[in-house]
Amino acid sequence: MDLISAKNISKSYKTKKILDNISFDIGSGQVLSIVGNSGSGKSTILKILSGIIDDFDGNIYLNNKNITKIDMKERKFILMFQDDELFPHMTIFDNIAFGLKINRLDKGYISKEVEKYLELVGLYDHKNKYPSQLSGGEKQRVSLARSLIVKPKMLLLDEPFTALDQTLRENLRNETFKIIKEQNIPTLFVSHDINEAVEVADKLAILSNGKFLAYDNPRKIFENPKNIEAAKFIFKDNIIENKLIKKSDVEILEGEDYIIVDKVYKGDYFTYTLSGNYKLLVDSPKEFFVNDNVGVQINSIIELEE
């Protein structure tokens, strides 16, 4: 069973911090989804793990062996991009075979392996075609087969389904992760889409400005976000800004007649149950008072999804 560990990964460009002390673990067959907006550092993590970027602080381990200085070819962390990156002058068969051919393996072995992976991704009947003759989804299947055939120690997915229409995107995503689970490959999947990320994740990380706002089981993060920034990212479509909550709006817990907020610090947030399907996140309250209209001025209310 393979275990991939990244410890205290940091990366700067000149004076700008791109990644700041990032750590995570991914076991065999596990999927870690990292979600974040453009510029959050997602692609930099992928490039560091794959070996494209080798100038960074921190360490990468495979089964507790430090592989930080091992080159890309030996590391075998395979990166699958948004674009299919296929060779247009090669047939589908030769595109998939490429990674084996450059290692000068036996031709009979290569042919057998390519046919196996063509069957796996449902493209056996297309093996003599060229990339220009395939649809977008079929090209991504070729990319997947080409990535898997070299027996990667880890698979790195850089939003590979983004360019596809919604139905094809969902179908191909489901097929891809089914194969990944069957092949028992540790996988890092990056996306800007929180719903897509959660759909496939064993672990979820929310990345913002080079730092993890959250890193845990997806259900735990959704049920109990550890900070207001993570909560806002998760429930960004359900935010009601700048509202005064009064006693009459709140289901008082444990028989209390009022809410007491004690020792409020900048960046703190507090959680209360509101009538209806709401959670009240108090982010550095501007005002709190106890009288006939007990309330607190807050920055946001997050409506929880069913």
Coordinates of C-alpha atoms in Angstrom, one line a residue:
M1 CA 0.0 0.0 0.0
D2 CA 1.5 3.3 -1.1
L3 CA 1.3 6.4 1.1
I4 CA 2.2 9.8 -0.4
S5 CA 3.0 12.6 2.1
A6 CA 3.8 16.2 1.5
K7 CA 5.3 18.0 4.5
N8 CA 5.6 21.8 5.0
I9 CA 5.6 22.7 1.4
S10 CA 6.2 26.4 0.7
K11 CA 7.0 28.2 -2.5
S12 CA 7.6 31.9 -3.3
Y13 CA 8.2 33.9 -6.4
K14 CA 10.4 36.8 -5.6
T15 CA 8.5 38.4 -2.6
K16 CA 5.2 36.7 -3.2
K17 CA 4.3 33.7 -1.2
I18 CA 2.5 31.2 -3.4
L19 CA 2.3 28.2 -1.0
D20 CA 2.7 28.6 2.8
N21 CA 3.5 25.5 4.8
I22 CA 1.2 23.0 3.1
S23 CA 1.0 19.4 4.4
F24 CA -1.2 16.4 3.5
D25 CA -1.2 12.6 3.2
I26 CA -2.8 10.4 0.5
G27 CA -3.1 6.6 0.7
S28 CA -3.6 4.0 -2.0
G29 CA -6.9 4.4 -3.8
Q30 CA -7.6 7.7 -1.9
V31 CA -8.6 10.9 -3.6
L32 CA -7.6 14.3 -2.1
S33 CA -9.5 17.1 -3.7
I34 CA -8.0 20.5 -3.4
V35 CA -10.5 23.3 -4.2
G36 CA -9.7 27.0 -4.5
N37 CA -10.2 30.0 -6.7
S38 CA -7.8 30.9 -9.5
G39 CA -4.4 32.0 -8.1
S40 CA -4.8 30.2 -4.8
G41 CA -1.8 27.9 -5.5
K42 CA -3.5 24.7 -6.8
S43 CA -1.5 24.3 -10.0
T44 CA 1.7 25.1 -8.1
I45 CA 1.1 22.1 -5.8
L46 CA 0.6 19.8 -8.8
K47 CA 3.8 21.1 -10.5
I48 CA 5.8 20.6 -7.3
L49 CA 4.6 17.0 -6.8
S50 CA 5.1 16.1 -10.5
G51 CA 8.7 17.5 -10.4
I52 CA 8.1 20.3 -12.9
I53 CA 8.9 22.8 -10.1
D54 CA 11.9 21.6 -8.1
D55 CA 12.8 24.8 -6.3
F56 CA 10.7 24.8 -3.1
D57 CA 10.8 24.4 0.6
G58 CA 9.5 21.2 2.3
N59 CA 9.7 17.5 1.5
I60 CA 7.8 14.8 -0.4
Y61 CA 7.7 11.2 0.9
L62 CA 6.6 7.9 -0.7
N63 CA 6.1 5.2 1.9
N64 CA 8.2 7.3 4.4
K65 CA 11.1 7.5 1.9
N66 CA 12.1 11.1 1.1
I67 CA 11.8 11.5 -2.7
T68 CA 12.0 15.3 -2.8
K69 CA 15.2 15.2 -4.9
I70 CA 14.3 12.2 -7.2
D71 CA 13.7 13.2 -10.8
M72 CA 10.4 13.2 -12.6
K73 CA 10.9 10.0 -14.5
E74 CA 11.8 8.0 -11.5
R75 CA 9.2 9.6 -9.2
K76 CA 6.3 8.6 -11.5
F77 CA 3.8 11.1 -10.3
I78 CA 1.8 11.6 -13.5
L79 CA 0.1 14.9 -14.3
M80 CA -3.0 14.9 -16.4
F81 CA -3.9 18.4 -17.6
Q82 CA -7.1 20.3 -18.6
D83 CA -6.1 20.0 -22.2
D84 CA -5.6 16.5 -23.6
E85 CA -2.0 17.2 -24.7
L86 CA -2.1 14.3 -27.2
F87 CA 0.4 14.0 -30.1
P88 CA -1.7 14.9 -33.2
H89 CA 0.5 13.0 -35.6
M90 CA 0.2 9.7 -33.7
T91 CA -2.6 7.2 -33.7
I92 CA -4.5 6.6 -30.4
F93 CA -2.7 3.3 -30.0
D94 CA 0.7 5.1 -30.4
N95 CA -0.3 7.9 -28.1
I96 CA -1.1 5.5 -25.3
A97 CA 2.0 3.4 -26.0
F98 CA 4.4 6.4 -25.9
G99 CA 5.3 6.2 -22.2
L100 CA 6.2 2.5 -22.6
K101 CA 8.1 2.9 -25.9
I102 CA 10.5 5.6 -24.5
N103 CA 11.5 3.0 -21.9
R104 CA 12.3 0.6 -24.7
L105 CA 10.1 -2.2 -23.4
D106 CA 9.4 -5.4 -25.4
K107 CA 7.0 -4.7 -28.3
G108 CA 4.8 -7.7 -27.5
Y109 CA 4.4 -6.4 -23.9
I110 CA 3.6 -2.9 -25.1
S111 CA 1.0 -4.1 -27.6
K112 CA -0.7 -6.3 -24.9
E113 CA -0.7 -3.4 -22.4
V114 CA -2.1 -0.8 -24.8
E115 CA -4.9 -3.1 -25.9
K116 CA -5.7 -3.7 -22.2
Y117 CA -6.0 0.0 -21.4
L118 CA -7.9 0.7 -24.7
E119 CA -10.5 -1.8 -23.4
L120 CA -10.4 -0.2 -20.0
V121 CA -11.3 3.3 -21.2
G122 CA -13.7 2.0 -23.9
L123 CA -11.7 3.0 -27.0
Y124 CA -10.5 -0.3 -28.5
D125 CA -12.4 0.3 -31.7
H126 CA -10.7 3.8 -32.1
K127 CA -7.1 2.6 -31.7
N128 CA -6.1 3.4 -35.3
K129 CA -7.7 6.9 -35.3
Y130 CA -6.0 10.2 -34.8
P131 CA -6.8 12.7 -32.0
S132 CA -8.5 15.0 -34.5
Q133 CA -11.1 12.3 -35.2
L134 CA -12.1 12.0 -31.5
S135 CA -14.5 14.0 -29.4
G136 CA -13.4 16.0 -26.3
G137 CA -14.4 13.2 -24.0
E138 CA -12.7 10.5 -26.0
K139 CA -9.5 12.5 -26.0
Q140 CA -9.6 12.7 -22.3
R141 CA -10.1 9.0 -22.1
V142 CA -6.9 8.6 -24.2
S143 CA -5.1 10.9 -21.8
L144 CA -6.3 8.8 -18.8
A145 CA -5.1 5.5 -20.5
R146 CA -1.7 7.1 -21.3
S147 CA -1.4 8.2 -17.7
L148 CA -2.4 4.8 -16.2
I149 CA -0.4 2.5 -18.5
V150 CA 3.0 3.6 -17.0
K151 CA 1.8 2.4 -13.6
P152 CA 2.0 5.8 -11.8
K153 CA 2.8 6.0 -8.1
M154 CA 0.4 8.9 -7.9
L155 CA -2.0 10.6 -10.3
L156 CA -2.3 14.4 -10.5
L157 CA -5.5 15.7 -12.1
D158 CA -5.5 19.4 -13.1
E159 CA -9.2 20.0 -13.7
P160 CA -9.3 17.6 -16.6
F161 CA -13.0 17.8 -17.2
T162 CA -13.5 21.6 -17.2
A163 CA -13.8 22.0 -21.0
L164 CA -16.5 19.4 -21.4
D165 CA -20.3 19.9 -21.3
Q166 CA -22.1 19.2 -18.0
T167 CA -23.5 15.7 -18.8
L168 CA -20.3 14.4 -20.5
R169 CA -18.2 16.0 -17.7
E170 CA -20.2 14.1 -15.0
N171 CA -20.1 10.8 -16.9
L172 CA -16.4 11.0 -17.6
R173 CA -15.6 12.1 -14.1
N174 CA -17.5 9.1 -12.6
E175 CA -15.8 6.7 -15.1
T176 CA -12.3 8.1 -14.3
F177 CA -12.6 7.9 -10.6
K178 CA -14.1 4.4 -10.8
I179 CA -11.0 3.3 -12.7
I180 CA -8.7 5.1 -10.3
K181 CA -10.3 3.3 -7.3
E182 CA -10.0 -0.1 -9.1
Q183 CA -6.3 0.6 -9.9
N184 CA -5.8 1.7 -6.2
I185 CA -3.8 4.8 -7.2
P186 CA -3.3 7.7 -4.8
T187 CA -4.8 10.7 -6.5
L188 CA -4.7 14.5 -6.1
F189 CA -7.6 16.3 -7.9
V190 CA -7.7 20.1 -8.1
S191 CA -10.8 22.0 -9.0
H192 CA -12.4 25.4 -8.5
D193 CA -15.8 23.7 -8.2
I194 CA -16.6 22.7 -4.6
N195 CA -19.4 20.3 -5.6
E196 CA -17.3 18.4 -8.1
A197 CA -14.4 18.3 -5.6
V198 CA -16.6 16.8 -2.8
E199 CA -18.3 14.3 -5.2
V200 CA -15.1 12.3 -5.6
A201 CA -13.1 13.2 -2.4
D202 CA -12.0 11.0 0.5
K203 CA -10.3 14.1 1.8
L204 CA -11.0 17.7 1.0
A205 CA -8.7 20.7 1.3
I206 CA -9.8 24.3 0.8
L207 CA -6.9 26.4 -0.5
S208 CA -6.8 30.2 -0.3
N209 CA -3.7 32.5 -0.8
G210 CA -1.4 29.5 -0.5
K211 CA -2.8 28.2 2.8
F212 CA -5.3 25.5 3.7
L213 CA -8.4 27.0 5.3
A214 CA -9.6 23.4 5.9
Y215 CA -8.2 19.9 5.5
D216 CA -10.4 16.9 6.6
N217 CA -13.1 14.5 5.6
P218 CA -15.6 16.5 3.4
R219 CA -18.5 15.8 5.7
K220 CA -16.7 17.1 8.7
I221 CA -15.7 20.3 6.9
F222 CA -19.3 20.9 5.8
E223 CA -20.8 20.2 9.1
N224 CA -18.3 22.2 11.2
P225 CA -16.1 24.6 9.2
K226 CA -13.2 25.8 11.4
N227 CA -13.2 29.4 10.3
I228 CA -15.4 32.0 8.6
E229 CA -13.3 31.9 5.4
A230 CA -13.8 28.2 4.9
A231 CA -17.6 28.6 5.6
K232 CA -17.9 31.4 3.1
F233 CA -16.2 29.3 0.4
I234 CA -18.4 26.3 1.0
F235 CA -21.7 28.1 1.3
K236 CA -20.9 31.1 -1.0
D237 CA -24.2 30.8 -2.8
N238 CA -26.1 30.9 0.5
I239 CA -24.8 34.0 2.1
I240 CA -27.0 36.8 3.4
E241 CA -24.7 39.8 4.2
N242 CA -24.9 42.3 7.0
K243 CA -28.0 41.4 9.0
L244 CA -29.0 42.2 12.6
I245 CA -30.2 39.0 14.3
K246 CA -32.6 39.5 17.2
K247 CA -33.8 37.2 20.0
S248 CA -37.1 36.5 18.3
D249 CA -35.2 35.1 15.3
V250 CA -33.2 32.6 17.3
E251 CA -34.0 29.2 18.7
I252 CA -32.4 29.6 22.1
L253 CA -30.5 26.5 23.1
E254 CA -30.6 24.7 26.4
G255 CA -33.4 26.9 27.8
E256 CA -31.4 30.1 27.8
D257 CA -33.3 33.4 27.3
Y258 CA -30.5 35.1 25.5
I259 CA -27.2 34.6 23.8
I260 CA -24.0 35.7 25.4
V261 CA -20.9 36.3 23.3
D262 CA -17.8 36.4 25.5
K263 CA -14.2 37.4 24.6
V264 CA -14.7 38.3 21.0
Y265 CA -11.5 38.5 19.0
K266 CA -10.8 39.5 15.5
G267 CA -11.4 36.6 13.2
D268 CA -13.4 34.6 15.7
Y269 CA -16.8 33.2 14.8
F270 CA -19.6 31.7 16.8
T271 CA -22.3 29.2 15.7
Y272 CA -26.0 29.4 16.7
T273 CA -29.1 27.6 15.4
L274 CA -31.7 29.9 13.7
S275 CA -35.3 29.1 13.1
G276 CA -35.4 27.3 9.7
N277 CA -32.4 25.7 8.1
Y278 CA -29.8 28.4 9.0
K279 CA -26.5 28.6 10.9
L280 CA -25.4 31.9 12.2
L281 CA -21.7 32.6 11.9
V282 CA -20.7 35.6 13.9
D283 CA -17.5 37.1 12.4
S284 CA -16.0 39.7 14.8
P285 CA -19.4 41.1 15.9
K286 CA -19.7 44.9 15.6
E287 CA -22.3 45.1 18.4
F288 CA -23.8 42.9 21.0
F289 CA -26.4 43.8 23.6
V290 CA -28.7 42.1 26.1
N291 CA -32.1 43.5 26.5
D292 CA -35.6 43.0 25.1
N293 CA -34.1 42.7 21.7
V294 CA -31.1 40.5 22.3
G295 CA -29.0 40.5 19.1
V296 CA -25.7 40.8 17.4
Q297 CA -24.6 42.7 14.3
I298 CA -22.9 40.1 12.1
N299 CA -21.2 40.0 8.7
S300 CA -23.0 36.9 7.3
I301 CA -25.6 34.3 7.7
I302 CA -24.9 31.0 6.0
E303 CA -28.0 29.0 4.9
L304 CA -27.1 25.3 5.3
E305 CA -28.0 23.0 2.4
E306 CA -30.2 19.9 3.1

